[in-house]
XYZ file of C-alpha atoms in Angstrom:
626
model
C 164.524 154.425 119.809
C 167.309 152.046 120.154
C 168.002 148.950 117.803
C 168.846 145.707 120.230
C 171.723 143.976 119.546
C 171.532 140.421 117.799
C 171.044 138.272 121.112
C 174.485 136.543 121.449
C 173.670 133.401 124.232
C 177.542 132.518 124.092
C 177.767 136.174 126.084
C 175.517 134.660 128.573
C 177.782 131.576 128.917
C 180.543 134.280 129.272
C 178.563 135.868 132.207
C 177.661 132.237 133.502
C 181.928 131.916 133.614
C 182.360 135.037 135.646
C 179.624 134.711 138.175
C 180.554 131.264 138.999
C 183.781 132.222 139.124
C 183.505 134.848 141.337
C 181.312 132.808 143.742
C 183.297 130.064 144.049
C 186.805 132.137 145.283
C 184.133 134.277 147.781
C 183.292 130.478 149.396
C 187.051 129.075 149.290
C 189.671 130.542 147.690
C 191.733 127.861 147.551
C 189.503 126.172 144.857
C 190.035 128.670 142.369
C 192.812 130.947 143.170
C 192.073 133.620 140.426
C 188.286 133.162 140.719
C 188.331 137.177 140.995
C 189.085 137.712 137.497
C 185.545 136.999 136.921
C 184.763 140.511 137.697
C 187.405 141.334 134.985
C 185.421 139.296 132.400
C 182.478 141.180 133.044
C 184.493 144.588 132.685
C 185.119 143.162 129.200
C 181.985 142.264 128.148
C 180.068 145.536 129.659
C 182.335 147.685 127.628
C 181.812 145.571 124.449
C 178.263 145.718 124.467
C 178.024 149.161 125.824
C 180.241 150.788 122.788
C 178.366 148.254 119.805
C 175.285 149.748 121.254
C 176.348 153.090 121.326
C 178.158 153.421 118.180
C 175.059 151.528 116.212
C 172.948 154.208 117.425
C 175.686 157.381 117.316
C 175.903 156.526 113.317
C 172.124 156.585 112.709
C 171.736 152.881 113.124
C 169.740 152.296 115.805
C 167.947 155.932 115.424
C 168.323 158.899 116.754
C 170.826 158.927 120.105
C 169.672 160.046 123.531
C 171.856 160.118 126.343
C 168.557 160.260 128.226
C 167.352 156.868 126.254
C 170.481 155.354 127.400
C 170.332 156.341 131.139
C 166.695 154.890 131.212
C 167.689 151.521 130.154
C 170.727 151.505 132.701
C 168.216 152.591 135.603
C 165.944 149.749 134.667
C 168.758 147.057 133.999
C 170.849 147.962 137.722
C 168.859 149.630 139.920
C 165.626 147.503 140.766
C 167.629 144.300 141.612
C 170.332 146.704 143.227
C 168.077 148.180 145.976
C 166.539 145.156 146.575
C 169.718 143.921 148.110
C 170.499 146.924 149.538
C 166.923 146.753 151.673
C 167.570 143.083 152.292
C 171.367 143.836 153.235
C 170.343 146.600 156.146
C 167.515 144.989 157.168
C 169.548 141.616 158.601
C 172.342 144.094 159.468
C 170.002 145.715 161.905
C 169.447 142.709 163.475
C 172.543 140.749 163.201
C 175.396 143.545 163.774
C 176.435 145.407 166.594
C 175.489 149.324 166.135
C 179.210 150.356 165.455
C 179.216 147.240 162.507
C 175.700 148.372 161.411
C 177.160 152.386 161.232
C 179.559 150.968 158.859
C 177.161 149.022 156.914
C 174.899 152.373 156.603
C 177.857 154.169 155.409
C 178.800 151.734 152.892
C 175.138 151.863 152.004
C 175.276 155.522 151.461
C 177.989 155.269 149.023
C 176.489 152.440 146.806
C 173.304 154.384 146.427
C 175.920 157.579 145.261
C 177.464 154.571 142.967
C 181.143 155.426 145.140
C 181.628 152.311 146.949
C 185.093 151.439 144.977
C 186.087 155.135 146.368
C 184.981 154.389 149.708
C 186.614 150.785 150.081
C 189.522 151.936 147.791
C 190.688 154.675 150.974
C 191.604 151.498 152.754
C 189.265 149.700 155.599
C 187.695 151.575 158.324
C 190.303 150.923 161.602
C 187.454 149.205 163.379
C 185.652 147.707 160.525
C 185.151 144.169 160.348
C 187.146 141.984 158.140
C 186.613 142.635 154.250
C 184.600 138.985 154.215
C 182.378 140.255 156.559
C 181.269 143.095 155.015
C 177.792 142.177 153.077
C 178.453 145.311 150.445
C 181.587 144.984 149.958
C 180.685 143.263 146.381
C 179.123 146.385 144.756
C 182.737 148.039 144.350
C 182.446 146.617 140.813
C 178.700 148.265 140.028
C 180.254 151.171 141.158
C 182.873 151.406 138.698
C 181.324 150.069 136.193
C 178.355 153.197 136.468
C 181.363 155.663 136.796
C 182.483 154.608 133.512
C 178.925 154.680 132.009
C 178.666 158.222 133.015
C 181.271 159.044 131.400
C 182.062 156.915 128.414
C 179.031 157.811 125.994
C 180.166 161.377 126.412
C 183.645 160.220 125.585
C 182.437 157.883 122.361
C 180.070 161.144 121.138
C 183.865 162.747 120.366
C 184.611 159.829 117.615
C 181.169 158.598 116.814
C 180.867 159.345 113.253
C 184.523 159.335 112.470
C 186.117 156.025 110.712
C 186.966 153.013 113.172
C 190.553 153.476 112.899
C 189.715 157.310 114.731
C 187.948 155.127 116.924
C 190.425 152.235 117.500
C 193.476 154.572 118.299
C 190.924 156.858 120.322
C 189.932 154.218 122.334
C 193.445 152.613 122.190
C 195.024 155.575 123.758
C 192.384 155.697 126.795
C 193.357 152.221 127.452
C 197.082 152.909 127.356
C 196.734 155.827 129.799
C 194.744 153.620 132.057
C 197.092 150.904 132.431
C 200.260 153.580 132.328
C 198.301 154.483 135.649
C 198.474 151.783 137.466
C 202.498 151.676 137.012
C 202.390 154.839 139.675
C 202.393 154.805 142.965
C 199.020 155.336 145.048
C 197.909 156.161 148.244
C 194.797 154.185 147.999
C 193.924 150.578 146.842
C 194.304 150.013 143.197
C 191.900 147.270 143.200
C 189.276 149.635 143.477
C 189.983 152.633 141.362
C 187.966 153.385 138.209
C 190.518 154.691 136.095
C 192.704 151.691 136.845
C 189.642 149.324 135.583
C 188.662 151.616 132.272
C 191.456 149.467 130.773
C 189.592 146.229 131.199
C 186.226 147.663 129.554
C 187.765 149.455 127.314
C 189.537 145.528 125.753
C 185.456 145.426 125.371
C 185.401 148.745 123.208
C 188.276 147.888 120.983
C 186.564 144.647 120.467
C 183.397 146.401 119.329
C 185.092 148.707 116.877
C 187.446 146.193 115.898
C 183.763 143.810 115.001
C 182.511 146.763 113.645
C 185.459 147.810 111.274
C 185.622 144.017 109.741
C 181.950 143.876 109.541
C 181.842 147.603 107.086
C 183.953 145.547 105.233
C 182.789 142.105 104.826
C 185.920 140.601 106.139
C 184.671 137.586 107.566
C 187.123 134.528 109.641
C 186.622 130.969 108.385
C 185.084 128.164 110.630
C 188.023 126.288 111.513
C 190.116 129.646 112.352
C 187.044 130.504 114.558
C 186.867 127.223 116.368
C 190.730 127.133 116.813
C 190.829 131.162 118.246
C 187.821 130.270 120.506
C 189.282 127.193 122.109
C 192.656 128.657 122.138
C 191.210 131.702 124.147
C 188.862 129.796 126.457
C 191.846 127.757 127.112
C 193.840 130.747 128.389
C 191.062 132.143 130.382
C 190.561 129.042 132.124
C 194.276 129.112 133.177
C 194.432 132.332 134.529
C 191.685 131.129 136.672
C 194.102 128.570 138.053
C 197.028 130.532 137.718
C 196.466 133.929 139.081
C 196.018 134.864 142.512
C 195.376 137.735 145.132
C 199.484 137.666 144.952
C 199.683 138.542 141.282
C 201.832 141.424 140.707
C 200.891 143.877 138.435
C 197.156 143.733 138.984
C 195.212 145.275 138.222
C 197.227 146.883 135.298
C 199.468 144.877 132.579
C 198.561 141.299 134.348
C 194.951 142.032 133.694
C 195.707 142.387 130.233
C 196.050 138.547 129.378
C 192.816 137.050 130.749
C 190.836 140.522 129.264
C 192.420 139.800 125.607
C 191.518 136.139 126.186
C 187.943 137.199 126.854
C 188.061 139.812 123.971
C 188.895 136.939 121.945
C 186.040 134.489 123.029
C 184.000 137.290 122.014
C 185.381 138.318 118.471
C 185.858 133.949 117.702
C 181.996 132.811 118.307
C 180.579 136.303 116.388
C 181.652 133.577 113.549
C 179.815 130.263 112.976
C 182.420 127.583 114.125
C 182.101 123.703 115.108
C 182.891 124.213 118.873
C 180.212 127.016 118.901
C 177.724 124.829 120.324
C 179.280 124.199 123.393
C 179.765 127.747 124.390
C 175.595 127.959 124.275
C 174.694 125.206 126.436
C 171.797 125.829 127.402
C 172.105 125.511 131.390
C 175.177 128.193 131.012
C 173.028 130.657 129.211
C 170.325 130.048 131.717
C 172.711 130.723 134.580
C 174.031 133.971 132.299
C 170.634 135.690 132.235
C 170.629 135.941 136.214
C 174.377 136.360 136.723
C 173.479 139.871 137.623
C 171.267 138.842 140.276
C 173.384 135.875 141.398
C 176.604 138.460 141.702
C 174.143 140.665 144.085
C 172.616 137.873 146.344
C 176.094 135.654 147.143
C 178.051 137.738 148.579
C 175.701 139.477 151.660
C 174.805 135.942 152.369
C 178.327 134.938 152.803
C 179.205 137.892 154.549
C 176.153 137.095 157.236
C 176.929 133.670 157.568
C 180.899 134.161 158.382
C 179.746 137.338 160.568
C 177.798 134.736 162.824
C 181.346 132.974 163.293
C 182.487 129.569 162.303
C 181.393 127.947 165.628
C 177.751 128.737 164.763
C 177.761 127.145 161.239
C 177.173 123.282 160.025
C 179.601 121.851 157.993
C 177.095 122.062 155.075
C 176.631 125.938 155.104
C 178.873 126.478 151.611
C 175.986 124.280 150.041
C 173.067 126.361 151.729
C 174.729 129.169 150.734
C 174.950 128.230 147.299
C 171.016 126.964 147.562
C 169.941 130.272 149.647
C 171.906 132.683 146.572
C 170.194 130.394 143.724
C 166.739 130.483 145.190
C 166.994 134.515 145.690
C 168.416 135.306 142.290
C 165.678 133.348 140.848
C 162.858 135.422 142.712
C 165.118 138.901 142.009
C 165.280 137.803 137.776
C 162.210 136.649 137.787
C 159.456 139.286 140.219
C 162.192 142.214 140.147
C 164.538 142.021 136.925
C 162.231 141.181 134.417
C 158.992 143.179 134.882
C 161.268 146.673 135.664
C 162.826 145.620 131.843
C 159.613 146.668 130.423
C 158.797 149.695 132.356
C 157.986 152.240 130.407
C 158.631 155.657 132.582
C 160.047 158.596 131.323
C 163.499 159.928 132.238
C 162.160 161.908 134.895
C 159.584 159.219 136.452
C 162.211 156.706 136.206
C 165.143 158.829 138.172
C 162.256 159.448 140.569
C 160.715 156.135 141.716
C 163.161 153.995 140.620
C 166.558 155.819 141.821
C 165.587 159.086 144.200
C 162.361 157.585 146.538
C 164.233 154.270 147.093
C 167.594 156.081 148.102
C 165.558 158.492 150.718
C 163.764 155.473 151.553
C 166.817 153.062 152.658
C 169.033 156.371 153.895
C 166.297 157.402 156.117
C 165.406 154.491 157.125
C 168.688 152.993 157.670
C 169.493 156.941 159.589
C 166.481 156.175 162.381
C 166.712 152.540 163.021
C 170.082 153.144 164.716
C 168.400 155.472 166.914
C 165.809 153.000 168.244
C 165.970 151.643 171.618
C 166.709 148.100 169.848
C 170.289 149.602 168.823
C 170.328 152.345 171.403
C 170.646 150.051 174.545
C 174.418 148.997 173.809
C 175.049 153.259 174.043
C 173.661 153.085 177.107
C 175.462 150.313 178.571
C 178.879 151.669 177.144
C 179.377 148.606 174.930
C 179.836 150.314 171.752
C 182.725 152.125 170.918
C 183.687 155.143 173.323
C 182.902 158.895 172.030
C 186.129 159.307 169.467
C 185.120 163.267 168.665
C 188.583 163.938 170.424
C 190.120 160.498 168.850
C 191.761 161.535 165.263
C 191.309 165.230 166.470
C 193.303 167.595 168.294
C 191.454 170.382 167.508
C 189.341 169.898 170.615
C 190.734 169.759 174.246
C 190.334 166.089 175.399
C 190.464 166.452 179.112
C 190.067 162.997 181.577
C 189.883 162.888 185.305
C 189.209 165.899 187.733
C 189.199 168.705 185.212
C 189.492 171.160 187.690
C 193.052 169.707 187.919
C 195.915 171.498 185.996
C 196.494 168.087 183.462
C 200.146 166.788 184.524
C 199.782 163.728 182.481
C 199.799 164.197 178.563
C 198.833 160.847 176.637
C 199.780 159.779 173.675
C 198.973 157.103 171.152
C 196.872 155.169 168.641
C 193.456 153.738 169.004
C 194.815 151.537 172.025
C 195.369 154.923 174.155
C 192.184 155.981 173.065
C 189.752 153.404 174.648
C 191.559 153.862 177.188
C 189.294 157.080 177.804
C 187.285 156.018 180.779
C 189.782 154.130 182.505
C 191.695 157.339 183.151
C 188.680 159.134 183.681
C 187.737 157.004 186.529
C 191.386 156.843 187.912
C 192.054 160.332 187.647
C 188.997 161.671 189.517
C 189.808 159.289 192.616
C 193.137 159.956 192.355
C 192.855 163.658 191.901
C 194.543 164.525 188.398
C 193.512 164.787 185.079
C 194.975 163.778 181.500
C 195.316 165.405 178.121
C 195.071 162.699 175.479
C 195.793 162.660 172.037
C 195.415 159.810 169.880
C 194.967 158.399 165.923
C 194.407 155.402 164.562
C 197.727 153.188 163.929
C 199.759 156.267 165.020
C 202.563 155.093 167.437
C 204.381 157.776 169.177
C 208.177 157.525 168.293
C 210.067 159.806 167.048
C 210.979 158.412 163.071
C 208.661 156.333 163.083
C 207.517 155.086 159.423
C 203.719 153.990 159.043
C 202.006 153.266 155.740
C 198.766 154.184 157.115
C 198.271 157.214 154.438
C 194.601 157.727 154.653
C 195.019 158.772 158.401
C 198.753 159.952 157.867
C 197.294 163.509 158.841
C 195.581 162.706 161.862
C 198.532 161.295 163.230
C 201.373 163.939 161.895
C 198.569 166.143 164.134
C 199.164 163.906 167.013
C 203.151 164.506 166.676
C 202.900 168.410 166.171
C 200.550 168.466 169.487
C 203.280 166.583 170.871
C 206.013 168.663 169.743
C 204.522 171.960 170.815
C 203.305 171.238 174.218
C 205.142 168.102 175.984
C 207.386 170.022 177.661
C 204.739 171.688 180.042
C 203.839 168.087 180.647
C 205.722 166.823 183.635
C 204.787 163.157 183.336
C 203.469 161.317 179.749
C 201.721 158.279 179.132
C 202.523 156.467 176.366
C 200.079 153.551 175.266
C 199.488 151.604 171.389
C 199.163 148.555 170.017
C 202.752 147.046 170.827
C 202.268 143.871 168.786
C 201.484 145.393 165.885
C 205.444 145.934 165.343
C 206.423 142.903 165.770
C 208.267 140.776 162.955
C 205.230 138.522 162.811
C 202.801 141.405 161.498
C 205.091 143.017 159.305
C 202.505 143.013 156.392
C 200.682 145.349 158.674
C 200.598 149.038 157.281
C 201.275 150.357 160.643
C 204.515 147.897 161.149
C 207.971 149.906 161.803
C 211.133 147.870 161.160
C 213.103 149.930 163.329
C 209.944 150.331 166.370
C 211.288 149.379 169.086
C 215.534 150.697 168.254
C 213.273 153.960 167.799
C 211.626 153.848 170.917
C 214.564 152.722 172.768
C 216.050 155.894 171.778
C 213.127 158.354 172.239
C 212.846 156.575 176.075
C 215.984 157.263 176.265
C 215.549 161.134 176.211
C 212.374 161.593 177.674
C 213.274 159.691 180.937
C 216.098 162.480 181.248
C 213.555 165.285 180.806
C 210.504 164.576 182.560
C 209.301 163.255 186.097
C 207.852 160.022 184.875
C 207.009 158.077 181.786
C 204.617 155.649 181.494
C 203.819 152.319 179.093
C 200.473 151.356 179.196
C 201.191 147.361 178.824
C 198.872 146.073 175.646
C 195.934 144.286 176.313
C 195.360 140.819 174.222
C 193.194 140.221 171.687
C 190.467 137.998 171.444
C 189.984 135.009 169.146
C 186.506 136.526 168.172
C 184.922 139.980 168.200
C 183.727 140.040 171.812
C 180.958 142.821 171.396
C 179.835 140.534 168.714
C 179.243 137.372 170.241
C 177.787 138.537 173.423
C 174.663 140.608 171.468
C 174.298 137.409 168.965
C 174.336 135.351 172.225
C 170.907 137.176 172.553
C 169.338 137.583 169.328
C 170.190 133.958 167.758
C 168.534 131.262 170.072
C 171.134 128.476 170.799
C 174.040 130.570 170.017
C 177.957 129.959 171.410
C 180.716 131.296 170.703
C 184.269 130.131 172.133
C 186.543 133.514 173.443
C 190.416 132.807 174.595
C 192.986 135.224 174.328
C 194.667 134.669 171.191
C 197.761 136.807 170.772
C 201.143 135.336 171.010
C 202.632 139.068 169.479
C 201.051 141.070 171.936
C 202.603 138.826 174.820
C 206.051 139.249 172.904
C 205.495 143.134 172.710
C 204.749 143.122 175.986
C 207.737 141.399 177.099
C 210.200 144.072 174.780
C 208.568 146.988 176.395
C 209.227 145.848 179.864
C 213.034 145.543 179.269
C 212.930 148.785 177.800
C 211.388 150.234 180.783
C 213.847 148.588 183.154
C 216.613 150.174 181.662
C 215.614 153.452 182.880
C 214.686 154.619 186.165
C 212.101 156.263 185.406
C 209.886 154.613 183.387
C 207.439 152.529 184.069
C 204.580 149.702 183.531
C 201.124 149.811 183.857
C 199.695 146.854 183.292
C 195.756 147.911 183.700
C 194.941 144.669 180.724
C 195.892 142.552 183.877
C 192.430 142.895 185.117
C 191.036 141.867 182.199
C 189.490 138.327 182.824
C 190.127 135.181 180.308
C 186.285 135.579 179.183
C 186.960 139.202 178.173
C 183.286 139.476 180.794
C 182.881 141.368 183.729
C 179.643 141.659 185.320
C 178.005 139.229 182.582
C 178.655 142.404 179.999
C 181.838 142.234 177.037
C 184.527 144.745 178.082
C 185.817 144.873 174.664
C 184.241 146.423 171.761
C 185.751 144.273 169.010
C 188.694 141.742 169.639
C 190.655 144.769 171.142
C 189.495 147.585 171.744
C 188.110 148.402 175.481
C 184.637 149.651 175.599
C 183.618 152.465 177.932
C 182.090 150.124 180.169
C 185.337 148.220 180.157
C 187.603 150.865 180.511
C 184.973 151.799 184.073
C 185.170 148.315 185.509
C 189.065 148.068 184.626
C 189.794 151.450 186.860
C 187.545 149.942 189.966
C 189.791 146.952 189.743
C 193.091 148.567 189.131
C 192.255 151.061 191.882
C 191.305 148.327 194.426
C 195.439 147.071 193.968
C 196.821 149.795 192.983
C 197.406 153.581 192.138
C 198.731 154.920 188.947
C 201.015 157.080 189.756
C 202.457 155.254 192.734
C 205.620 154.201 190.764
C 206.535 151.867 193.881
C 204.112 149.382 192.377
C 204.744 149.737 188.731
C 207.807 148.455 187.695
């Protein structure tokens, strides 16, 4: 059996620091700018309890040590709470989101219950995904890592258990040095999220425990007014970081996570002593908040996400205070009728990986699996609202034929995600018309030759796109060329998929396709919306009283739009189709969104867009389409 810790409450006041913390930069940033670093103080303070605990058991302390013992209590202490959220998360996804939103809830679902969020946020947002506030799970990238380390710490700690503390410190030292030597190299993926770039933090908590440990064995003991001094000194420095850092910090995480994680290290190490101060870092409304920290952390964020989901048009002006009131009242209930009674279960291993870890997960997977197959999700499918079939999207591995296939294809286009939803529209065109098209397409992938995107996680998609492109263009006598124009202007250059040199590029690729094939054509961009269209129409009929205000609301697109027109004009050859024309200022036709998002064109968009296009127009009537 295991030997508790003494109860520290000052570690609750700690937790009480970081959970506030954290909550208030989720509602406004700008009131604490480095309110993130909360997660950082927990870090700390999970690796300083988790190696005290350990090593007092490893050395015959606590009894004999049982990985098994160990796991148990971590099951107990996350999980209950954890899937609690997780039911209550999917459950107002189902009826809130949109099916493509509530897909990417179920997959970010799948990999909290494998404890892999950080991995699966850390490859970089899904392209269509909604904005990181936005997404209710988001939040458990830091239970993720902190179970990755737990998995593999103990196993770590067994190496220089019974060896002397200074093993220990330079053991653990050394970790912690190749952790933050890490995050000095470059990455394809976001460091915010990666485990091995966060070991540093908890390990600050395991030096601290062996460091406690080591002067303990030895009776070396720090007077009160040293104590009181180091503890205000440190909380001092914490509380200045939270001011002072922000989501612009360089070097984080990595060697600027080092200060406020010493800071807390400290805190911890100064009030292990009796001191004068030590009072106030034990009030008793901090340690109260403390003890359901873990269950406040859980229950803020999802209802944030929800509440900006609905849109700002849809929310009072009090809704940061009901959010606070609506995360206090649920933590309570979660600590109180979840947290607490699961503490004293008493299961073995075996029943405790069963019903508290394996039925839950089949439960919320399967469940979560077949509720996006009833007719209550299904409907949008059926009216083309959602997101056209992308098998052939990030894939040229499979023919993607449009318009009368029993055409020889003389059109070949190319593109990103903004020649993809374009899908139907040549579909419909081409069959009434009489041709077909081959597209190929990837997310943020604009056709130029040179170009230089920063997209890495679908780098190999689109290098596929340009090797389709490079092997069979020339028995293409005409190709369309369509993207996401605004994307490279000056204005998003923070944009992974901006190109300094675009449109110099493109000028010069024009240039020698114009003298090689029949016709080239630009697909003008269409604009974006100021709100996800998709979004606010399905709301519209699931929240009584709901309105949401849509405008066009894309200045860089019109600017794009505008460069790629006196590109065209240069050459004879190439020219503009400007099928977004058609699109009306509602983004509605037929009482039904035509957009997916705020710019993507559904299927059912993309259908109505050729019957109005074709009405004025034919595609490859060039007489019409300069």
């Amino acid at each position: 059996m295991s030997q508790a810790l003494p109860y520290r409450p000052d570690i609750d006041t700690l937790r009480a620091a970081a959970v506030l913390s954290v909550i208030v930069f989720h509602i406004e940033k700008d009131w604490l700018p480095g309110g993130f670093l909360g997660v950082d103080i927990f870090f700390v303070i999970s690796g300083f309890l988790m190696t005290a605990i350990l090593l007092r058991e490893m050395s015959g302390g606590g009894g004999r040590f049982s990985l098994k013992a160990f796991y148990i209590r971590r099951i107990k202490r996350i999980l209950p709470a954890f899937f609690a959220v997780l039911a209550a998360t999917l459950i107002g996804g189902f009826f809130l989101f949109t099916k493509d939103d509530f897909f990417l809830l179920w997959k970010s679902a799948l990999t909290a219950l494998g404890f892999a969020s950080n991995l699966y946020f850390a490859r970089g947002k899904d392209y269509f995904a909604p904005a990181q506030e936005e997404k209710p799970l988001l939040h458990i990238w830091s239970l993720s890592v902190e179970e990755q380390f737990y998995f593999v710490f103990p196993i770590l700690l067994l190496l220089v258990a019974r060896k002397s503390p200074r093993v220990q410190f330079g053991f653990l030292a050394a970790l912690c040095a190749l952790s933050l030597a890490a995050s000095f190299m470059p990455s394809a993926f976001d460091k915010y999220y990666l485990p091995h770039l966060r070991a540093c933090e908890m390990l600050v908590g395991s030096l601290t425990a062996v460091w406690m440990r080591y002067r303990q064995q030895r009776n070396l003991a720090v007077g009160r007014c040293c104590a009181a001094a180091g503890a205000l000194f440190s909380a001092c420095i914490l509380s200045a970081c939270l001011f002072a850092y922000s989501e612009q910090t360089a070097y984080f995480p990595g060697s600027a996570a080092l200060i406020p994680c010493l800071a807390v290290a400290a805190l911890i190490y100064f009030n292990h002593y009796e001191h004068p101060l030590k009072k106030f870092f034990q009030w008793k409304i901090t340690v109260a908040a403390g003890l359901i920290s873990y269950s406040l952390y859980l229950w803020h964020w999802p209802i944030l996400a929800f509440m900006r989901y609905i849109g700002p048009d849809n929310l009072p002006p009090y809704s940061p205070a009901a959010a606070i009131v609506l995360t206090l009242a649920f933590s309570l209930i979660s600590y109180h009728c979840i947290e607490k009674p699961f503490k004293k279960w008493q299961g073995s291993f075996a029943q405790s990986v069963l019903w508290i870890y394996a039925l839950p997960m089949l439960i919320l997977g399967a469940g979560s699996f077949f509720a996006m197959r009833l007719p209550f999700m299904a409907q949008y499918d059926r009216l083309g609202l959602t997101r056209s079939n992308t098998s052939c999207h990030n894939n040229t591995g499979k023919q993607c034929l449009w318009g009368d296939t029993e055409k020889q294809p003389e059109l070949l286009v190319l593109g990103d995600s903004h020649a993809d939803h374009y899908k139907t529209f040549f579909d419909a065109v081409g069959k009434k018309e009489k041709w077909s098209a081959t597209m190929v397409s990837a997310d943020a992938c604009a056709y130029v030759e040179g170009y230089a995107s920063r997209v890495f996680q679908n780098w190999a998609a689109c290098r596929a796109v340009y090797r389709y492109a490079e092997e069979h263009l020339p028995r293409y006598p005409k190709v369309v060329l369509a993207m996401r124009w605004g994307s490279q202007m000056p204005e998003n250059s923070r944009s992974l998929a901006y190109d300094a040199g675009f449109f110099q590029k493109f000028d010069r690729m024009l240039h020698k396709l114009s003298s090689e094939k029949q016709a080239v054509y630009l697909m003008a961009d269409n604009l974006a919306s100021s709100y996800n269209v998709q979004r606010a129409y399905i709301l519209s009929s699931r929240i009584p009283g709901y309105r949401q205000t849509l405008r066009p609301d894309d200045e860089s697109t019109l600017k794009a739009n505008a460069r790629i027109r006196e590109l065209a004009a240069k050459y004879p050859n190439v020219y503009i189709i400007d099928a977004a024309a058609y699109i009306p200022a509602d983004f509605q036709i037929g009482g039904l969104p035509v957009y997916s998002d705020t710019d993507h064109i559904n299927p059912y968009g993309g259908t109505e867009l050729a019957k109005r296009f074709s009405e004025k127009q034919r595609f490859l009537d060039t007489r019409h389409n300069h």
